[in-house]
Amino acid sequence: MNITLDQADLAISAAKDKALDLDTKMNIAVVDAGANLVAFARMDGAWLGSLDIAIKKAKTARYFDMNTGMIGDLSQPGGPLYNIEHSNGGLITFPGGIPIKDESGTIIGAIGVSGSSVDNDHSVASAGAKSV
Amino acid sequence: MNITLDQADLAISAAKDKALDLDTKMNIAVVDAGANLVAFARMDGAWLGSLDIAIKKAKTARYFDMNTGMIGDLSQPGGPLYNIEHSNGGLITFPGGIPIKDESGTIIGAIGVSGSSVDNDHSVASAGAKSV
Amino acid sequence: MNITLDQADLAISAAKDKALDLDTKMNIAVVDAGANLVAFARMDGAWLGSLDIAIKKAKTARYFDMNTGMIGDLSQPGGPLYNIEHSNGGLITFPGGIPIKDESGTIIGAIGVSGSSVDNDHSVASAGAKSV
Amino acid sequence: MNITLDQADLAISAAKDKALDLDTKMNIAVVDAGANLVAFARMDGAWLGSLDIAIKKAKTARYFDMNTGMIGDLSQPGGPLYNIEHSNGGLITFPGGIPIKDESGTIIGAIGVSGSSVDNDHSVASAGAKSV
């Protein structure tokens, strides 16, 4: 099962609402089950460099079916996945990427958010993921 | 002046309407004046390979401030811009990329569309560009 | 719907049989519906350079849901898709890549073959695709 | 001497058996003495992101003729090979990549496994390497 464009638009809309609540400007990306981009939005004035990070967070979350921050915990110096970020054309492993599931719990895609603190990035991604 | 996310969403919405009129499934990308992605949508069932092409068409149109097909005319064997496609991480120079202008005629971004014949791609991109 | 590893192994096995029939040595790649690699085999003595070509043919066939040779017909100088090969990290658009469908006709992946003449490449890919 | 496709298939088959024993889903790659891919299999439901990691582990093990985890010990901050992962288009230096030797002890290739904990990855790779 793959996320639809309507579902992806819903996730981006919910994420944007949350970003406005937090008074932040975000880049928001949604990928499908194959880790390919479905929808993207960069809010006016959001960091340019967060464009690529948002997309990489979404891909990373789908690549390993977990929140990006969990991978970052394991990829620290001395950790079991040290420097995993060198794979797949570049991973982003700090918080802000979250898998998106359907009602049955099947992962149908992922959302990635970048543009503020990682706590805010995660909150906005979470709002998007939950809306689907 | 830069295109806003609201304007980019408007362009994508108009492009999707045109794509449905033509019974096609499109990838639609909008970049800003800096040639950086602002918004993107892949319609359900659209070609996966057109994802990258739509983005590259939008970037190419803004890189040279002209329709992508005009560059393709010049990049043929023996032409003055032969194999210009090797620059900028890969250009796409057939129709479907169009600059977006504001009321004063200033270029504020570009739209790129891919997923059908190049004629259809151009028609859909044109509908998007005109809506802004 | 996605191709399974068992189906991919079946396709590679049928392709290898056909390659032996033709007295050729092939690289054979199978990707899933998301254009991600599922299985690969390089026959002993097959061209090293065909490794990447086989994978790119499989991806190209899934990216556009058609045989790779059909894209190559359109990407010639003066053609509507001239230099499309610059997209998606490099396409291969001569024969040897074929979509794989399930019984209902849904595309569930693709096979790419490289190592001999393009006619032989296509014959071997076709044997693999039909076996699923 | 180079690993043959039959030997690589044997290694993948043994690795898959071990992966099933451990109730894991793995990506398994085998490269030859030239560090070029010979055979690959992604088990149904295995992480997408482990595709690239499995291949990079196999290459890394052959690039330096040692288990990938040994390189990771040396590439930590302050270590003699700090950030060696930036070379060769990206190395993966945590466990799961192992050289494959023939009866005489000559290295004829390498196997890389990714999809679970690094301990499981290493166990599965080891089962594959020993089978040859």
Short mmCIF file of C-alpha atoms in Angstrom, two decimals:
data_model
loop_
_atom_site.label_atom_id
_atom_site.label_comp_id
_atom_site.label_asym_id
_atom_site.label_seq_id
_atom_site.Cartn_x
_atom_site.Cartn_y
_atom_site.Cartn_z
CA MET A 1 0.00 0.00 0.00
CA ASN A 2 1.22 3.45 -0.89
CA ILE A 3 0.27 6.85 0.46
CA THR A 4 -1.92 8.86 -1.94
CA LEU A 5 -1.34 12.47 -2.94
CA ASP A 6 -4.49 13.45 -1.03
CA GLN A 7 -3.11 11.83 2.12
CA ALA A 8 0.26 13.50 1.57
CA ASP A 9 -1.41 16.90 1.11
CA LEU A 10 -3.35 16.31 4.31
CA ALA A 11 -0.13 15.57 6.18
CA ILE A 12 1.55 18.70 4.82
CA SER A 13 -1.46 20.83 5.70
CA ALA A 14 -1.54 19.54 9.28
CA ALA A 15 2.22 20.04 9.57
CA LYS A 16 1.94 23.62 8.32
CA ASP A 17 -0.76 24.36 10.88
CA LYS A 18 1.47 23.03 13.64
CA ALA A 19 4.43 25.02 12.31
CA LEU A 20 2.36 28.21 12.46
CA ASP A 21 1.28 27.35 16.02
CA LEU A 22 4.94 27.11 16.97
CA ASP A 23 5.76 30.33 15.07
CA THR A 24 8.25 28.48 12.84
CA LYS A 25 8.91 28.25 9.11
CA MET A 26 9.38 24.71 7.87
CA ASN A 27 10.32 22.59 4.87
CA ILE A 28 7.98 19.59 4.77
CA ALA A 29 8.44 16.48 2.59
CA VAL A 30 6.35 13.33 2.19
CA VAL A 31 7.64 10.14 0.52
CA ASP A 32 5.77 6.97 -0.41
CA ALA A 33 6.45 3.36 0.59
CA GLY A 34 9.23 3.21 -2.02
CA ALA A 35 10.89 6.26 -0.44
CA ASN A 36 10.10 8.39 -3.50
CA LEU A 37 8.88 11.99 -3.06
CA VAL A 38 5.10 12.49 -3.26
CA ALA A 39 4.63 16.05 -2.02
CA PHE A 40 6.73 18.91 -0.70
CA ALA A 41 6.21 22.43 0.64
CA ARG A 42 8.67 25.11 1.75
CA MET A 43 7.03 27.80 3.86
CA ASP A 44 7.92 31.39 2.96
CA GLY A 45 11.20 32.38 4.57
CA ALA A 46 12.13 28.86 5.69
CA TRP A 47 15.84 27.95 5.60
CA LEU A 48 17.01 26.98 2.11
CA GLY A 49 19.35 24.33 3.49
CA SER A 50 16.45 22.60 5.19
CA LEU A 51 14.95 21.73 1.81
CA ASP A 52 17.35 18.82 1.30
CA ILE A 53 17.28 17.90 4.99
CA ALA A 54 13.49 17.56 5.04
CA ILE A 55 13.57 15.25 2.03
CA LYS A 56 16.45 13.19 3.48
CA LYS A 57 14.64 12.88 6.83
CA ALA A 58 11.53 11.54 5.13
CA LYS A 59 13.58 9.05 3.12
CA THR A 60 15.61 8.00 6.16
CA ALA A 61 12.46 7.33 8.21
CA ARG A 62 11.10 5.06 5.45
CA TYR A 63 14.46 3.42 4.75
CA PHE A 64 14.54 2.02 8.28
CA ASP A 65 10.86 2.26 9.31
CA MET A 66 11.61 4.26 12.44
CA ASN A 67 11.91 7.85 13.62
CA THR A 68 15.11 9.44 12.38
CA GLY A 69 16.21 10.38 15.89
CA MET A 70 16.36 6.72 16.88
CA ILE A 71 18.97 6.13 14.18
CA GLY A 72 20.94 9.14 15.35
CA ASP A 73 21.12 7.65 18.84
CA LEU A 74 22.83 4.59 17.34
CA SER A 75 25.12 6.39 14.89
CA GLN A 76 27.14 8.38 17.43
CA PRO A 77 30.90 7.84 17.78
CA GLY A 78 31.34 4.49 19.49
CA GLY A 79 27.76 3.47 18.68
CA PRO A 80 26.78 0.42 16.65
CA LEU A 81 25.76 2.38 13.53
CA TYR A 82 28.54 4.99 13.57
CA ASN A 83 28.58 6.97 10.32
CA ILE A 84 25.60 5.15 8.77
CA GLU A 85 24.86 8.61 7.33
CA HIS A 86 27.27 7.85 4.47
CA SER A 87 24.80 5.37 2.93
CA ASN A 88 21.94 5.93 0.53
CA GLY A 89 23.32 9.16 -0.86
CA GLY A 90 23.26 10.77 2.58
CA LEU A 91 21.00 10.15 5.57
CA ILE A 92 19.80 12.67 8.15
CA THR A 93 19.53 10.98 11.54
CA PHE A 94 18.41 13.67 13.96
CA PRO A 95 14.71 14.09 14.84
CA GLY A 96 12.14 15.30 12.31
CA GLY A 97 11.49 12.19 10.17
CA ILE A 98 8.60 9.87 11.06
CA PRO A 99 7.00 6.89 9.25
CA ILE A 100 3.36 7.31 8.21
CA LYS A 101 1.02 4.36 8.84
CA ASP A 102 -2.48 3.57 7.67
CA GLU A 103 -5.28 2.46 10.03
CA SER A 104 -4.01 -1.14 9.98
CA GLY A 105 -0.54 -0.06 11.07
CA THR A 106 1.10 -0.68 7.70
CA ILE A 107 3.78 1.85 6.82
CA ILE A 108 2.67 3.65 3.64
CA GLY A 109 5.27 6.42 3.56
CA ALA A 110 7.05 8.93 5.76
CA ILE A 111 7.22 12.65 6.54
CA GLY A 112 10.33 14.76 7.05
CA VAL A 113 10.41 18.27 8.52
CA SER A 114 13.29 20.74 8.88
CA GLY A 115 13.52 24.42 9.69
CA SER A 116 13.70 24.98 13.44
CA SER A 117 14.97 23.17 16.55
CA VAL A 118 14.88 19.39 16.26
CA ASP A 119 12.17 19.34 18.94
CA ASN A 120 10.01 21.62 16.84
CA ASP A 121 10.86 19.67 13.69
CA HIS A 122 9.71 16.47 15.40
CA SER A 123 6.51 18.06 16.71
CA VAL A 124 5.57 19.32 13.26
CA ALA A 125 6.38 15.97 11.63
CA SER A 126 4.34 14.20 14.27
CA ALA A 127 1.33 16.42 13.61
CA GLY A 128 1.63 15.59 9.93
CA ALA A 129 2.04 11.85 10.44
CA LYS A 130 -0.93 11.63 12.82
CA SER A 131 -3.27 13.41 10.42
CA VAL A 132 -3.23 10.59 7.87
CA MET B 1 10.91 39.03 -5.68
CA ASN B 2 10.30 35.41 -4.96
CA ILE B 3 7.28 33.23 -5.55
CA THR B 4 5.37 32.51 -2.33
CA LEU B 5 4.21 29.07 -1.22
CA ASP B 6 0.61 30.22 -1.76
CA GLN B 7 1.44 31.14 -5.36
CA ALA B 8 3.25 27.85 -5.88
CA ASP B 9 0.29 25.92 -4.48
CA LEU B 10 -1.97 27.87 -6.82
CA ALA B 11 0.22 26.91 -9.78
CA ILE B 12 0.23 23.23 -8.78
CA SER B 13 -3.54 23.27 -8.31
CA ALA B 14 -4.12 24.80 -11.75
CA ALA B 15 -1.66 22.33 -13.28
CA LYS B 16 -3.43 19.38 -11.65
CA ASP B 17 -6.78 20.58 -13.00
CA LYS B 18 -5.31 20.78 -16.49
CA ALA B 19 -3.71 17.34 -16.09
CA LEU B 20 -7.10 15.86 -15.17
CA ASP B 21 -8.69 17.62 -18.19
CA LEU B 22 -6.12 15.89 -20.41
CA ASP B 23 -6.60 12.56 -18.60
CA THR B 24 -2.93 12.45 -17.58
CA LYS B 25 -1.01 11.82 -14.37
CA MET B 26 1.73 14.34 -13.75
CA ASN B 27 4.65 15.18 -11.52
CA ILE B 28 4.59 18.95 -10.92
CA ALA B 29 7.41 21.00 -9.38
CA VAL B 30 7.71 24.71 -8.61
CA VAL B 31 11.02 26.42 -7.85
CA ASP B 32 11.67 29.97 -6.65
CA ALA B 33 13.86 32.72 -8.13
CA GLY B 34 16.90 30.96 -6.63
CA ALA B 35 15.96 27.75 -8.49
CA ASN B 36 15.25 25.99 -5.19
CA LEU B 37 12.18 23.77 -4.79
CA VAL B 38 9.14 25.44 -3.20
CA ALA B 39 6.38 22.90 -3.80
CA PHE B 40 5.93 19.53 -5.45
CA ALA B 41 3.14 17.05 -6.14
CA ARG B 42 3.14 13.60 -7.76
CA MET B 43 -0.34 12.56 -8.84
CA ASP B 44 -1.33 8.98 -7.94
CA GLY B 45 0.00 6.57 -10.53
CA ALA B 46 2.26 9.10 -12.27
CA TRP B 47 5.59 7.80 -13.56
CA LEU B 48 8.24 7.51 -10.86
CA GLY B 49 10.96 8.61 -13.28
CA SER B 50 9.14 11.86 -13.95
CA LEU B 51 9.69 12.98 -10.36
CA ASP B 52 13.28 13.96 -11.06
CA ILE B 53 12.46 15.22 -14.56
CA ALA B 54 9.77 17.62 -13.31
CA ILE B 55 12.16 19.12 -10.77
CA LYS B 56 14.96 19.36 -13.35
CA LYS B 57 12.64 21.04 -15.87
CA ALA B 58 11.62 23.67 -13.33
CA LYS B 59 15.25 24.33 -12.40
CA THR B 60 16.36 24.43 -16.04
CA ALA B 61 13.64 26.98 -16.90
CA ARG B 62 14.81 29.26 -14.11
CA TYR B 63 18.52 28.66 -14.72
CA PHE B 64 18.16 30.24 -18.18
CA ASP B 65 14.88 32.18 -17.83
CA MET B 66 13.29 30.51 -20.83
CA ASN B 67 11.09 27.55 -21.69
CA THR B 68 13.04 24.30 -21.50
CA GLY B 69 12.18 23.37 -25.08
CA MET B 70 14.04 26.44 -26.36
CA ILE B 71 17.23 25.17 -24.76
CA GLY B 72 16.66 21.75 -26.29
CA ASP B 73 16.56 23.36 -29.73
CA LEU B 74 20.04 24.72 -29.11
CA SER B 75 21.54 21.61 -27.47
CA GLN B 76 21.21 19.26 -30.44
CA PRO B 77 24.28 17.76 -32.14
CA GLY B 78 25.96 20.57 -34.05
CA GLY B 79 24.01 23.22 -32.14
CA PRO B 80 25.57 26.05 -30.12
CA LEU B 81 24.71 24.51 -26.73
CA TYR B 82 25.42 20.89 -27.62
CA ASN B 83 25.14 18.67 -24.52
CA ILE B 84 24.53 21.54 -22.12
CA GLU B 85 22.53 18.88 -20.23
CA HIS B 86 25.79 17.82 -18.51
CA SER B 87 25.84 21.00 -16.42
CA ASN B 88 24.18 21.81 -13.11
CA GLY B 89 23.84 18.18 -12.02
CA GLY B 90 21.77 17.38 -15.10
CA LEU B 91 19.42 19.56 -17.15
CA ILE B 92 16.22 18.50 -18.90
CA THR B 93 15.80 20.50 -22.08
CA PHE B 94 12.64 19.20 -23.73
CA PRO B 95 9.29 20.99 -23.21
CA GLY B 96 7.52 21.12 -19.86
CA GLY B 97 9.52 23.75 -17.95
CA ILE B 98 8.32 27.38 -17.98
CA PRO B 99 9.38 30.50 -16.04
CA ILE B 100 6.75 32.04 -13.76
CA LYS B 101 6.38 35.86 -13.85
CA ASP B 102 4.58 38.31 -11.61
CA GLU B 103 2.27 41.05 -12.96
CA SER B 104 5.23 43.30 -13.75
CA GLY B 105 6.88 40.62 -15.86
CA THR B 106 9.61 39.86 -13.35
CA ILE B 107 10.55 36.17 -13.19
CA ILE B 108 9.82 34.94 -9.66
CA GLY B 109 10.27 31.19 -10.21
CA ALA B 110 9.48 28.37 -12.63
CA ILE B 111 7.27 25.33 -13.02
CA GLY B 112 8.27 21.90 -14.37
CA VAL B 113 5.87 19.16 -15.41
CA SER B 114 6.53 15.56 -16.50
CA GLY B 115 4.36 12.49 -16.96
CA SER B 116 2.93 12.39 -20.47
CA SER B 117 3.83 13.56 -23.99
CA VAL B 118 5.96 16.69 -24.08
CA ASP B 119 3.00 18.56 -25.59
CA ASN B 120 0.83 17.61 -22.65
CA ASP B 121 3.65 18.35 -20.23
CA HIS B 122 3.97 21.84 -21.72
CA SER B 123 0.20 22.47 -21.66
CA VAL B 124 -0.01 21.54 -18.01
CA ALA B 125 3.03 23.63 -17.12
CA SER B 126 1.56 26.56 -19.03
CA ALA B 127 -1.73 26.32 -17.13
CA GLY B 128 0.25 26.39 -13.90
CA ALA B 129 2.46 29.31 -14.90
CA LYS B 130 -0.49 31.42 -16.07
CA SER B 131 -2.41 30.94 -12.83
CA VAL B 132 0.07 32.95 -10.80
CA MET C 1 1.76 -4.76 -5.08
CA ASN C 2 5.43 -5.50 -5.03
CA ILE C 3 7.43 -8.34 -6.57
CA THR C 4 8.63 -10.90 -3.99
CA LEU C 5 12.18 -12.22 -3.73
CA ASP C 6 10.93 -15.64 -4.86
CA GLN C 7 9.45 -14.08 -7.99
CA ALA C 8 12.63 -12.12 -8.62
CA ASP C 9 14.75 -15.27 -8.22
CA LEU C 10 12.44 -17.04 -10.68
CA ALA C 11 12.93 -14.24 -13.20
CA ILE C 12 16.71 -14.34 -12.82
CA SER C 13 16.75 -18.12 -13.17
CA ALA C 14 14.69 -18.01 -16.38
CA ALA C 15 16.87 -15.22 -17.71
CA LYS C 16 20.06 -17.18 -16.99
CA ASP C 17 18.65 -20.22 -18.82
CA LYS C 18 17.91 -18.05 -21.84
CA ALA C 19 21.37 -16.48 -21.65
CA LEU C 20 22.96 -19.94 -21.73
CA ASP C 21 20.75 -20.89 -24.69
CA LEU C 22 22.12 -17.88 -26.55
CA ASP C 23 25.68 -18.63 -25.42
CA THR C 24 25.98 -15.26 -23.69
CA LYS C 25 27.11 -14.02 -20.27
CA MET C 26 24.74 -11.56 -18.69
CA ASN C 27 24.25 -9.21 -15.78
CA ILE C 28 20.63 -9.49 -14.62
CA ALA C 29 18.87 -7.12 -12.19
CA VAL C 30 15.33 -7.09 -10.80
CA VAL C 31 13.79 -4.04 -9.09
CA ASP C 32 10.49 -3.74 -7.23
CA ALA C 33 7.56 -1.36 -7.80
CA GLY C 34 9.50 1.40 -6.04
CA ALA C 35 12.43 0.90 -8.46
CA ASN C 36 14.62 -0.46 -5.64
CA LEU C 37 16.86 -3.49 -6.26
CA VAL C 38 15.47 -6.86 -5.15
CA ALA C 39 17.87 -9.37 -6.74
CA PHE C 40 20.93 -9.36 -8.97
CA ALA C 41 23.22 -11.89 -10.63
CA ARG C 42 26.34 -11.47 -12.74
CA MET C 43 27.21 -14.59 -14.71
CA ASP C 44 30.86 -15.65 -14.62
CA GLY C 45 32.87 -13.73 -17.18
CA ALA C 46 30.12 -11.20 -17.96
CA TRP C 47 31.21 -7.64 -18.71
CA LEU C 48 31.91 -5.63 -15.58
CA GLY C 49 30.51 -2.46 -17.15
CA SER C 50 27.19 -4.18 -17.70
CA LEU C 51 26.62 -4.45 -13.96
CA ASP C 52 25.54 -0.82 -13.68
CA ILE C 53 23.76 -0.93 -17.06
CA ALA C 54 21.60 -3.88 -16.03
CA ILE C 55 20.52 -2.12 -12.84
CA LYS C 56 19.86 1.16 -14.69
CA LYS C 57 17.82 -0.67 -17.36
CA ALA C 58 15.62 -2.27 -14.71
CA LYS C 59 15.11 1.07 -12.98
CA THR C 60 14.44 2.89 -16.25
CA ALA C 61 11.78 0.33 -17.25
CA ARG C 62 9.97 0.86 -13.93
CA TYR C 63 10.47 4.62 -13.91
CA PHE C 64 8.40 4.92 -17.09
CA ASP C 65 6.51 1.60 -17.13
CA MET C 66 7.71 0.69 -20.61
CA ASN C 67 10.51 -1.19 -22.34
CA THR C 68 13.74 0.78 -22.25
CA GLY C 69 14.13 0.66 -26.03
CA MET C 70 10.90 2.64 -26.47
CA ILE C 71 12.42 5.50 -24.51
CA GLY C 72 15.57 5.33 -26.60
CA ASP C 73 13.49 5.77 -29.74
CA LEU C 74 12.20 9.06 -28.32
CA SER C 75 15.48 10.35 -26.86
CA GLN C 76 17.44 10.56 -30.12
CA PRO C 77 18.76 13.92 -31.39
CA GLY C 78 15.73 15.85 -32.63
CA GLY C 79 13.36 13.55 -30.75
CA PRO C 80 10.89 14.69 -28.11
CA LEU C 81 12.85 13.25 -25.16
CA TYR C 82 16.38 14.13 -26.31
CA ASN C 83 18.91 13.58 -23.52
CA ILE C 84 16.33 12.33 -20.98
CA GLU C 85 19.21 10.06 -19.92
CA HIS C 86 20.53 12.88 -17.73
CA SER C 87 17.68 12.42 -15.26
CA ASN C 88 17.37 10.09 -12.28
CA GLY C 89 21.11 9.68 -11.81
CA GLY C 90 21.49 8.24 -15.32
CA LEU C 91 19.05 6.27 -17.45
CA ILE C 92 19.85 3.52 -19.95
CA THR C 93 17.42 3.73 -22.85
CA PHE C 94 18.44 0.98 -25.27
CA PRO C 95 16.73 -2.44 -25.18
CA GLY C 96 17.12 -4.85 -22.28
CA GLY C 97 14.80 -3.39 -19.60
CA ILE C 98 11.22 -4.66 -19.34
CA PRO C 99 8.45 -4.10 -16.74
CA ILE C 100 7.27 -7.19 -14.84
CA LYS C 101 3.51 -7.62 -14.40
CA ASP C 102 1.44 -9.91 -12.21
CA GLU C 103 -1.49 -11.97 -13.54
CA SER C 104 -3.82 -8.96 -13.32
CA GLY C 105 -1.51 -6.84 -15.45
CA THR C 106 -0.32 -4.64 -12.59
CA ILE C 107 3.34 -3.67 -12.82
CA ILE C 108 5.11 -5.09 -9.76
CA GLY C 109 8.72 -4.43 -10.78
CA ALA C 110 11.09 -4.64 -13.74
CA ILE C 111 14.04 -6.63 -15.06
CA GLY C 112 17.19 -5.27 -16.70
CA VAL C 113 19.74 -7.32 -18.65
CA SER C 114 23.11 -6.33 -20.12
CA GLY C 115 26.07 -8.25 -21.49
CA SER C 116 25.63 -8.94 -25.19
CA SER C 117 23.92 -7.37 -28.21
CA VAL C 118 20.83 -5.37 -27.36
CA ASP C 119 18.74 -7.97 -29.19
CA ASN C 120 20.12 -10.69 -26.95
CA ASP C 121 19.75 -8.47 -23.89
CA HIS C 122 16.09 -7.93 -24.74
CA SER C 123 15.47 -11.65 -25.38
CA VAL C 124 16.96 -12.59 -22.03
CA ALA C 125 15.03 -9.87 -20.19
CA SER C 126 11.85 -10.99 -21.91
CA ALA C 127 12.37 -14.60 -20.81
CA GLY C 128 12.81 -13.36 -17.26
CA ALA C 129 9.78 -11.07 -17.28
CA LYS C 130 7.50 -13.76 -18.72
CA SER C 131 8.47 -16.30 -16.07
CA VAL C 132 6.84 -14.34 -13.26
CA MET D 1 40.98 -16.02 -8.30
CA ASN D 2 37.47 -14.67 -8.31
CA ILE D 3 34.34 -15.92 -6.61
CA THR D 4 31.94 -17.58 -9.07
CA LEU D 5 28.22 -16.86 -9.31
CA ASP D 6 27.54 -20.38 -8.01
CA GLN D 7 29.67 -19.67 -4.94
CA ALA D 8 27.98 -16.31 -4.44
CA ASP D 9 24.54 -17.93 -4.70
CA LEU D 10 25.65 -20.50 -2.14
CA ALA D 11 26.73 -17.75 0.23
CA ILE D 12 23.43 -15.90 -0.18
CA SER D 13 21.48 -19.10 0.36
CA ALA D 14 23.37 -19.90 3.57
CA ALA D 15 22.95 -16.31 4.73
CA LYS D 16 19.21 -16.41 4.09
CA ASP D 17 18.91 -19.64 6.11
CA LYS D 18 20.72 -18.02 9.01
CA ALA D 19 18.57 -14.89 8.70
CA LEU D 20 15.43 -17.03 8.95
CA ASP D 21 16.89 -18.85 11.98
CA LEU D 22 17.32 -15.45 13.65
CA ASP D 23 13.84 -14.33 12.55
CA THR D 24 15.30 -11.37 10.63
CA LYS D 25 14.87 -9.92 7.16
CA MET D 26 18.13 -9.11 5.48
CA ASN D 27 19.68 -7.47 2.44
CA ILE D 28 22.61 -9.65 1.32
CA ALA D 29 25.29 -8.65 -1.20
CA VAL D 30 28.32 -10.53 -2.57
CA VAL D 31 31.16 -8.81 -4.42
CA ASP D 32 34.09 -10.37 -6.26
CA ALA D 33 37.83 -9.82 -5.84
CA GLY D 34 37.47 -6.59 -7.82
CA ALA D 35 34.84 -5.33 -5.31
CA ASN D 36 32.18 -5.48 -8.02
CA LEU D 37 28.71 -6.86 -7.26
CA VAL D 38 28.18 -10.53 -8.19
CA ALA D 39 24.87 -11.35 -6.52
CA PHE D 40 22.31 -9.65 -4.33
CA ALA D 41 19.05 -10.52 -2.57
CA ARG D 42 16.64 -8.42 -0.51
CA MET D 43 14.34 -10.58 1.60
CA ASP D 44 10.65 -9.60 1.55
CA GLY D 45 9.99 -6.78 4.00
CA ALA D 46 13.67 -6.05 4.69
CA TRP D 47 14.57 -2.39 5.25
CA LEU D 48 14.93 -0.44 2.02
CA GLY D 49 17.83 1.57 3.40
CA SER D 50 19.80 -1.60 4.06
CA LEU D 51 20.04 -2.27 0.33
CA ASP D 52 22.81 0.26 -0.11
CA ILE D 53 24.37 -0.57 3.24
CA ALA D 54 24.70 -4.28 2.42
CA ILE D 55 26.44 -3.50 -0.85
CA LYS D 56 28.72 -0.90 0.81
CA LYS D 57 29.63 -3.38 3.60
CA ALA D 58 30.64 -6.02 1.05
CA LYS D 59 32.73 -3.51 -0.88
CA THR D 60 34.33 -2.10 2.27
CA ALA D 61 35.33 -5.61 3.44
CA ARG D 62 37.05 -6.28 0.12
CA TYR D 63 38.54 -2.80 -0.21
CA PHE D 64 40.59 -3.43 2.94
CA ASP D 65 40.49 -7.24 3.21
CA MET D 66 39.12 -7.24 6.74
CA ASN D 67 35.81 -7.32 8.58
CA THR D 68 34.03 -3.98 8.35
CA GLY D 69 33.79 -3.66 12.14
CA MET D 70 37.60 -3.61 12.40
CA ILE D 71 37.68 -0.51 10.21
CA GLY D 72 34.98 1.10 12.32
CA ASP D 73 37.18 0.66 15.39
CA LEU D 74 39.85 2.71 13.65
CA SER D 75 37.60 5.39 12.18
CA GLN D 76 36.27 6.82 15.44
CA PRO D 77 37.00 10.42 16.45
CA GLY D 78 40.67 10.57 17.42
CA GLY D 79 41.38 7.25 15.70
CA PRO D 80 43.97 6.72 12.96
CA LEU D 81 41.36 6.35 10.18
CA TYR D 82 38.95 9.02 11.39
CA ASN D 83 36.14 9.52 8.87
CA ILE D 84 37.56 7.12 6.29
CA GLU D 85 33.89 6.64 5.42
CA HIS D 86 34.15 9.63 3.08
CA SER D 87 36.25 7.66 0.59
CA ASN D 88 35.22 5.37 -2.23
CA GLY D 89 31.77 6.86 -2.65
CA GLY D 90 30.91 6.04 0.95
CA LEU D 91 32.09 3.22 3.21
CA ILE D 92 30.10 1.42 5.90
CA THR D 93 32.41 0.45 8.74
CA PHE D 94 30.21 -1.23 11.35
CA PRO D 95 29.90 -5.05 11.49
CA GLY D 96 28.23 -7.06 8.72
CA GLY D 97 30.90 -7.12 6.00
CA ILE D 98 33.31 -10.07 5.80
CA PRO D 99 35.90 -11.16 3.22
CA ILE D 100 35.28 -14.52 1.51
CA LYS D 101 38.25 -16.86 1.13
CA ASP D 102 38.80 -20.01 -0.88
CA GLU D 103 40.29 -23.21 0.61
CA SER D 104 43.82 -21.85 0.24
CA GLY D 105 42.97 -18.74 2.21
CA THR D 106 43.03 -16.42 -0.79
CA ILE D 107 40.41 -13.68 -0.65
CA ILE D 108 38.09 -14.13 -3.63
CA GLY D 109 35.37 -11.66 -2.66
CA ALA D 110 33.28 -10.44 0.25
CA ILE D 111 29.76 -10.56 1.67
CA GLY D 112 27.79 -7.69 3.20
CA VAL D 113 24.61 -8.04 5.24
CA SER D 114 22.25 -5.39 6.63
CA GLY D 115 18.76 -5.45 8.10
CA SER D 116 18.90 -6.06 11.84
CA SER D 117 21.25 -5.42 14.77
CA VAL D 118 24.91 -5.34 13.84
CA ASP D 119 25.41 -8.56 15.80
CA ASN D 120 22.77 -10.30 13.70
CA ASP D 121 24.14 -8.73 10.53
CA HIS D 122 27.58 -10.12 11.36
CA SER D 123 26.22 -13.60 12.22
CA VAL D 124 24.37 -13.81 8.93
CA ALA D 125 27.37 -12.56 6.95
CA SER D 126 29.57 -15.06 8.74
CA ALA D 127 27.25 -17.94 7.84
CA GLY D 128 27.41 -16.84 4.22
CA ALA D 129 31.17 -16.42 4.13
CA LYS D 130 31.81 -19.83 5.74
CA SER D 131 29.58 -21.65 3.25
CA VAL D 132 31.92 -20.98 0.33
#
